[in-house]
Structures are given as C-alpha cells and as structure tokens.
mmCIF file of C-alpha atoms in Angstrom:
data_model
loop_
_atom_site.group_PDB
_atom_site.id
_atom_site.type_symbol
_atom_site.label_atom_id
_atom_site.label_comp_id
_atom_site.label_asym_id
_atom_site.label_seq_id
_atom_site.Cartn_x
_atom_site.Cartn_y
_atom_site.Cartn_z
ATOM 1 C CA PHE A 15 0.000 0.000 0.000
ATOM 2 C CA ALA A 16 1.155 3.517 -0.745
ATOM 3 C CA GLY A 17 2.434 5.690 2.074
ATOM 4 C CA SER A 18 0.457 8.913 1.496
ATOM 5 C CA PRO A 19 -2.092 8.716 -1.337
ATOM 6 C CA ASP A 20 -3.831 11.934 -2.417
ATOM 7 C CA HIS A 21 -7.603 11.545 -2.939
ATOM 8 C CA ALA A 22 -7.224 7.793 -3.364
ATOM 9 C CA VAL A 23 -10.031 5.212 -3.470
ATOM 10 C CA PHE A 24 -9.546 1.801 -1.856
ATOM 11 C CA LYS A 25 -12.424 -0.695 -1.698
ATOM 12 C CA ASN A 26 -13.115 -4.349 -0.925
ATOM 13 C CA LEU A 27 -9.998 -5.319 1.025
ATOM 14 C CA ASP A 28 -9.645 -8.318 3.324
ATOM 15 C CA ILE A 29 -6.576 -7.816 5.500
ATOM 16 C CA ALA A 30 -4.431 -9.518 8.121
ATOM 17 C CA ILE A 31 -1.564 -7.134 8.872
ATOM 18 C CA THR A 32 0.989 -6.781 11.661
ATOM 19 C CA LEU A 33 3.029 -3.568 11.771
ATOM 20 C CA ASN A 34 5.901 -2.978 14.184
ATOM 21 C CA CYS A 35 7.373 0.516 14.452
ATOM 22 C CA ASP A 36 10.357 1.253 16.681
ATOM 23 C CA ASN A 37 10.723 5.019 16.516
ATOM 24 C CA THR A 38 14.327 6.067 17.105
ATOM 25 C CA ASP A 39 14.211 9.291 15.091
ATOM 26 C CA THR A 40 16.035 12.084 16.913
ATOM 27 C CA THR A 41 15.368 14.776 14.287
ATOM 28 C CA SER A 42 11.578 15.090 14.349
ATOM 29 C CA PRO A 43 8.951 13.685 16.710
ATOM 30 C CA ASP A 44 6.161 13.772 14.090
ATOM 31 C CA ALA A 45 4.936 10.295 13.130
ATOM 32 C CA HIS A 46 1.772 8.971 11.455
ATOM 33 C CA VAL A 47 1.406 5.195 11.675
ATOM 34 C CA GLY A 48 -1.352 2.850 10.473
ATOM 35 C CA ALA A 49 -1.625 -0.755 9.284
ATOM 36 C CA LEU A 50 -2.898 0.390 5.867
ATOM 37 C CA PHE A 51 -1.836 4.039 5.663
ATOM 38 C CA GLY A 52 0.297 6.386 7.691
ATOM 39 C CA THR A 53 -1.537 9.332 6.086
ATOM 40 C CA PHE A 54 -4.655 9.002 3.933
ATOM 41 C CA ASN A 55 -6.752 11.415 1.872
ATOM 42 C CA GLY A 56 -9.659 9.833 0.042
ATOM 43 C CA VAL A 57 -12.206 7.006 0.293
ATOM 44 C CA LEU A 58 -11.734 3.732 2.159
ATOM 45 C CA GLN A 59 -14.710 1.337 1.946
ATOM 46 C CA HIS A 60 -15.643 -2.302 2.536
ATOM 47 C CA ILE A 61 -12.682 -3.393 4.659
ATOM 48 C CA THR A 62 -12.690 -6.586 6.698
ATOM 49 C CA GLY A 63 -10.065 -8.491 8.656
ATOM 50 C CA SER A 64 -7.537 -7.852 11.398
ATOM 51 C CA SER A 65 -4.636 -5.549 12.165
ATOM 52 C CA LYS A 66 -1.954 -5.323 14.824
ATOM 53 C CA VAL A 67 -0.002 -2.087 15.193
ATOM 54 C CA TYR A 68 2.827 -1.780 17.718
ATOM 55 C CA VAL A 69 4.690 1.496 18.216
ATOM 56 C CA GLU A 70 7.500 1.977 20.712
ATOM 57 C CA GLU A 71 9.687 5.015 21.113
ATOM 58 C CA ASN A 72 13.289 4.367 22.010
ATOM 59 C CA TYR A 73 13.723 5.365 25.639
ATOM 60 C CA SER A 74 17.506 5.439 25.312
ATOM 61 C CA ALA A 75 17.537 7.733 22.279
ATOM 62 C CA THR A 76 19.037 11.196 22.709
ATOM 63 C CA ALA A 77 16.476 13.701 23.967
ATOM 64 C CA MET A 78 15.490 16.319 21.414
ATOM 65 C CA THR A 79 14.349 19.882 22.000
ATOM 66 C CA LEU A 80 10.913 20.783 20.659
ATOM 67 C CA GLU A 81 10.952 24.178 19.005
ATOM 68 C CA SER A 82 8.616 26.862 20.321
ATOM 69 C CA ASP A 83 5.268 27.693 18.670
ATOM 70 C CA HIS A 84 4.945 24.394 16.805
ATOM 71 C CA ASN A 85 2.501 21.470 16.924
ATOM 72 C CA TYR A 86 4.128 18.030 16.918
ATOM 73 C CA ILE A 87 1.707 15.206 16.174
ATOM 74 C CA LYS A 88 1.994 11.454 16.644
ATOM 75 C CA ALA A 89 -1.077 9.737 15.182
ATOM 76 C CA VAL A 90 -1.460 5.958 15.407
ATOM 77 C CA GLY A 91 -4.445 3.924 14.160
ATOM 78 C CA GLY A 92 -5.407 0.326 13.465
ATOM 79 C CA LEU A 93 -5.985 1.203 9.798
ATOM 80 C CA ILE A 94 -5.036 4.880 9.323
ATOM 81 C CA GLY A 95 -2.657 7.026 11.336
ATOM 82 C CA SER A 96 -3.840 10.423 10.088
ATOM 83 C CA LEU A 97 -6.968 10.896 7.955
ATOM 84 C CA ALA A 98 -6.548 14.232 6.201
ATOM 85 C CA GLU A 99 -9.969 14.272 4.518
ATOM 86 C CA GLY A 100 -12.453 11.840 3.022
ATOM 87 C CA GLU A 101 -14.714 8.927 3.901
ATOM 88 C CA VAL A 102 -14.116 5.727 5.854
ATOM 89 C CA SER A 103 -17.105 3.380 5.765
ATOM 90 C CA ASP A 104 -18.246 -0.229 6.009
ATOM 91 C CA ILE A 105 -15.360 -1.380 8.191
ATOM 92 C CA THR A 106 -15.287 -4.642 10.156
ATOM 93 C CA LEU A 107 -12.020 -4.865 12.062
ATOM 94 C CA ASN A 108 -10.459 -6.905 14.817
ATOM 95 C CA GLY A 109 -7.600 -4.708 15.915
ATOM 96 C CA ASN A 110 -4.800 -4.412 18.422
ATOM 97 C CA VAL A 111 -3.023 -1.075 18.786
ATOM 98 C CA SER A 112 -0.258 -0.730 21.360
ATOM 99 C CA VAL A 113 1.788 2.449 21.904
ATOM 100 C CA TYR A 114 4.590 3.065 24.411
ATOM 101 C CA TYR A 115 6.197 6.476 24.736
ATOM 102 C CA PRO A 116 8.516 8.039 27.295
ATOM 103 C CA LEU A 117 7.889 11.779 27.535
ATOM 104 C CA ASN A 118 11.376 12.433 28.849
ATOM 105 C CA HIS A 119 12.536 11.634 25.317
ATOM 106 C CA TYR A 120 11.775 15.336 24.672
ATOM 107 C CA LYS A 121 12.761 18.732 26.015
ATOM 108 C CA PHE A 122 10.509 21.734 25.562
ATOM 109 C CA SER A 123 12.055 25.009 24.459
ATOM 110 C CA THR A 124 11.982 27.686 27.141
ATOM 111 C CA SER A 125 10.838 30.281 24.588
ATOM 112 C CA THR A 126 7.173 31.261 24.333
ATOM 113 C CA PRO A 127 4.772 30.372 22.854
ATOM 114 C CA TYR A 128 5.713 26.828 23.809
ATOM 115 C CA ALA A 129 5.672 23.780 21.551
ATOM 116 C CA ARG A 130 2.656 21.465 21.759
ATOM 117 C CA LEU A 131 3.035 17.678 21.581
ATOM 118 C CA PHE A 132 -0.001 15.543 20.650
ATOM 119 C CA TYR A 133 -0.398 11.762 20.913
ATOM 120 C CA GLU A 134 -3.574 10.617 19.120
ATOM 121 C CA VAL A 135 -4.300 6.889 19.155
ATOM 122 C CA GLY A 136 -7.383 5.002 17.885
ATOM 123 C CA GLY A 137 -8.370 1.424 17.181
ATOM 124 C CA VAL A 138 -9.226 2.327 13.573
ATOM 125 C CA VAL A 139 -8.131 5.953 12.963
ATOM 126 C CA GLY A 140 -5.596 7.874 15.039
ATOM 127 C CA ARG A 141 -6.478 11.381 13.871
ATOM 128 C CA SER A 142 -9.215 12.892 11.683
ATOM 129 C CA GLU A 143 -8.327 16.420 10.582
ATOM 130 C CA SER A 144 -11.232 17.792 8.503
ATOM 131 C CA ASP A 145 -14.730 18.965 9.418
ATOM 132 C CA ILE A 146 -16.130 17.318 6.255
ATOM 133 C CA THR A 147 -14.663 13.865 6.943
ATOM 134 C CA LEU A 148 -17.273 11.083 7.275
ATOM 135 C CA ILE A 149 -16.671 7.898 9.279
ATOM 136 C CA LYS A 150 -19.651 5.544 9.276
ATOM 137 C CA ASP A 151 -20.747 1.924 9.542
ATOM 138 C CA VAL A 152 -17.770 0.730 11.571
ATOM 139 C CA TRP A 153 -17.809 -2.489 13.573
ATOM 140 C CA ALA A 154 -14.628 -2.665 15.613
ATOM 141 C CA ASN A 155 -13.325 -5.101 18.158
ATOM 142 C CA ALA A 156 -10.268 -3.096 19.080
ATOM 143 C CA PHE A 157 -7.856 -3.595 21.950
ATOM 144 C CA VAL A 158 -6.072 -0.262 22.394
ATOM 145 C CA THR A 159 -3.236 0.192 24.902
ATOM 146 C CA VAL A 160 -1.258 3.379 25.510
ATOM 147 C CA ASP A 161 1.565 3.275 28.035
ATOM 148 C CA ARG A 162 3.117 6.628 28.908
ATOM 149 C CA TYR A 163 6.218 6.913 31.057
ATOM 150 C CA THR A 164 7.197 10.284 32.490
ATOM 151 C CA ALA A 165 10.040 11.199 34.808
ATOM 152 C CA SER A 166 8.291 12.492 37.927
ATOM 153 C CA SER A 167 10.450 15.592 38.103
ATOM 154 C CA SER A 168 9.639 16.698 34.554
ATOM 155 C CA SER A 169 7.075 19.228 33.378
ATOM 156 C CA TYR A 170 5.134 18.676 30.161
ATOM 157 C CA SER A 171 2.344 21.222 30.431
ATOM 158 C CA TYR A 172 1.810 21.354 26.653
ATOM 159 C CA THR A 173 1.488 17.607 26.077
ATOM 160 C CA TYR A 174 -1.878 16.124 25.075
ATOM 161 C CA THR A 175 -2.903 12.455 24.835
ATOM 162 C CA TYR A 176 -6.157 11.455 23.118
ATOM 163 C CA VAL A 177 -7.047 7.749 23.095
ATOM 164 C CA GLY A 178 -10.204 6.214 21.593
ATOM 165 C CA GLY A 179 -11.444 2.706 20.951
ATOM 166 C CA VAL A 180 -12.185 3.691 17.329
ATOM 167 C CA ILE A 181 -10.791 7.232 16.830
ATOM 168 C CA GLY A 182 -8.182 9.098 18.860
ATOM 169 C CA MET A 183 -8.857 12.726 17.860
ATOM 170 C CA PHE A 184 -11.871 13.508 15.682
ATOM 171 C CA LYS A 185 -13.207 16.312 13.513
ATOM 172 C CA GLY A 186 -16.069 15.601 11.120
ATOM 173 C CA ILE A 187 -19.170 13.415 11.056
ATOM 174 C CA VAL A 188 -19.647 10.008 12.698
ATOM 175 C CA ASP A 189 -22.580 7.690 11.974
ATOM 176 C CA ASN A 190 -23.264 4.121 13.127
ATOM 177 C CA ILE A 191 -20.070 3.235 14.996
ATOM 178 C CA HIS A 192 -19.713 0.114 17.160
ATOM 179 C CA ASN A 193 -16.827 -1.005 19.368
ATOM 180 C CA SER A 194 -16.756 -4.119 21.521
ATOM 181 C CA GLY A 195 -13.091 -3.833 22.422
ATOM 182 C CA THR A 196 -11.030 -2.565 25.354
ATOM 183 C CA VAL A 197 -9.199 0.734 25.885
ATOM 184 C CA MET A 198 -6.359 0.870 28.423
ATOM 185 C CA TYR A 199 -4.305 3.965 29.283
ATOM 186 C CA TYR A 200 -1.367 3.808 31.697
ATOM 187 C CA PRO A 201 0.056 7.226 32.652
ATOM 188 C CA ARG A 202 3.015 5.931 34.663
ATOM 189 C CA ASN A 203 4.425 8.484 37.095
ATOM 190 C CA SER A 204 1.832 11.174 37.655
ATOM 191 C CA VAL A 205 2.431 14.527 35.982
ATOM 192 C CA THR A 206 -0.567 16.771 36.594
ATOM 193 C CA SER A 207 0.215 19.152 33.737
ATOM 194 C CA VAL A 208 -0.275 16.496 31.021
ATOM 195 C CA THR A 209 -3.751 16.667 29.432
ATOM 196 C CA SER A 210 -5.379 13.290 28.669
ATOM 197 C CA SER A 211 -8.746 12.391 27.146
ATOM 198 C CA VAL A 212 -9.793 8.731 26.798
ATOM 199 C CA GLY A 213 -13.024 7.272 25.381
ATOM 200 C CA GLY A 214 -14.491 3.946 24.293
ATOM 201 C CA ILE A 215 -15.293 5.339 20.828
ATOM 202 C CA VAL A 216 -13.519 8.709 20.547
ATOM 203 C CA GLY A 217 -10.775 10.158 22.725
ATOM 204 C CA LYS A 218 -11.490 13.804 21.874
ATOM 205 C CA ALA A 219 -13.984 15.329 19.430
ATOM 206 C CA TYR A 220 -13.972 18.951 18.243
#
C-alpha cells in the first residue's frame, strides 16, 4: 500500500496485517502510523479483517528539544494514522493497537509560545483532521493500549494524549459506529500538567 495517497479510493480489502514501528528518530517527533496508511486522503470502503499495530519510542535515544510555537503530532491507528480528509465506511475490524512512549525523550524550548506535543491513538483511525470527513458503519473489536512513562520531576504542560477505541482525535461526522473492544491507558508516574482524554469510541472530538 502507498504511504500517502492523495484523494485515493480503496475498496473491498480483506486484510491480516501486523506492523511494528520502533521510533528512534532524533530529528523530528512527528509520526503517522497505520496498518494500511500512515496518512490518507480519500475514500476507504468495505474493509474486513484484522490488524496489529505496535509502536514503541526508544527510551535510550538522545532527547530532542521541541521548538517553540509548533505542533508536533503522533497519530497511530489500526488502519489509518492520520486521515486528512475523506470517507471511511463499512469497516469490520479486529484490531490491536499498542503504543509506548517516554515523555522524557523530549525537552521543551523555554521560549514562548511553547511547543505542543499531541499523541492521538485510535483502534481504527488515530487522527481525523477535517470537518467534512465522514466515518460511518464501523464495527470494531479493538484492543487499544497506551503506556506513557514520564520522569516524575519533569514538566510537560503542553502535552496532550487522546485515546479512543475507534478514533483518537476527531473532527467531522460520525454515523453508526460500534466497538466491543477494550481501551487501556497507563500514565506511569503522575504529571498533573499532562492533558489526557480517553473514550471507548472517541478520545477527543472537536
């Protein structure tokens, strides 16, 4: 499958995919990861099968400084990491999405306005970016696990985690969505300044 199709149409796929991603990039924290597409713009219809997506950031990698006044986005989904615009419909998916990330992999610039770091994880779609996007007729049995480690002495006041059984962060229209799976979020070491939103269907909707 292509990495980032523009206005593509994919229909009638039966899948059984396992994707392992060990992120050791020390130049940019942005990452869009999905079993079918990292980034997708178009129509995805009539999909059945199973997917397993495992993402782990390298705890031992050199910490990078996040530049001020910039949004850094990590979007992980069972089918699509980041849905730019389009339609996702008639989906029947057994999925397993597991993400581990250590926040002390990053350093925030001391200049204002500060950088913002987003983790958006969903059993089917990690992130939906457009108000006109339509996601409908989805039957998911998704097991979604997000494990966040944070050094207790660190401050990450501009870090946001959105976790959903079907969609992590959503803009657009949803119709007829079902999820019989499990969502588990482990914020290890409490840091009160980190914003988290977790839901059985959608983590955060705008």
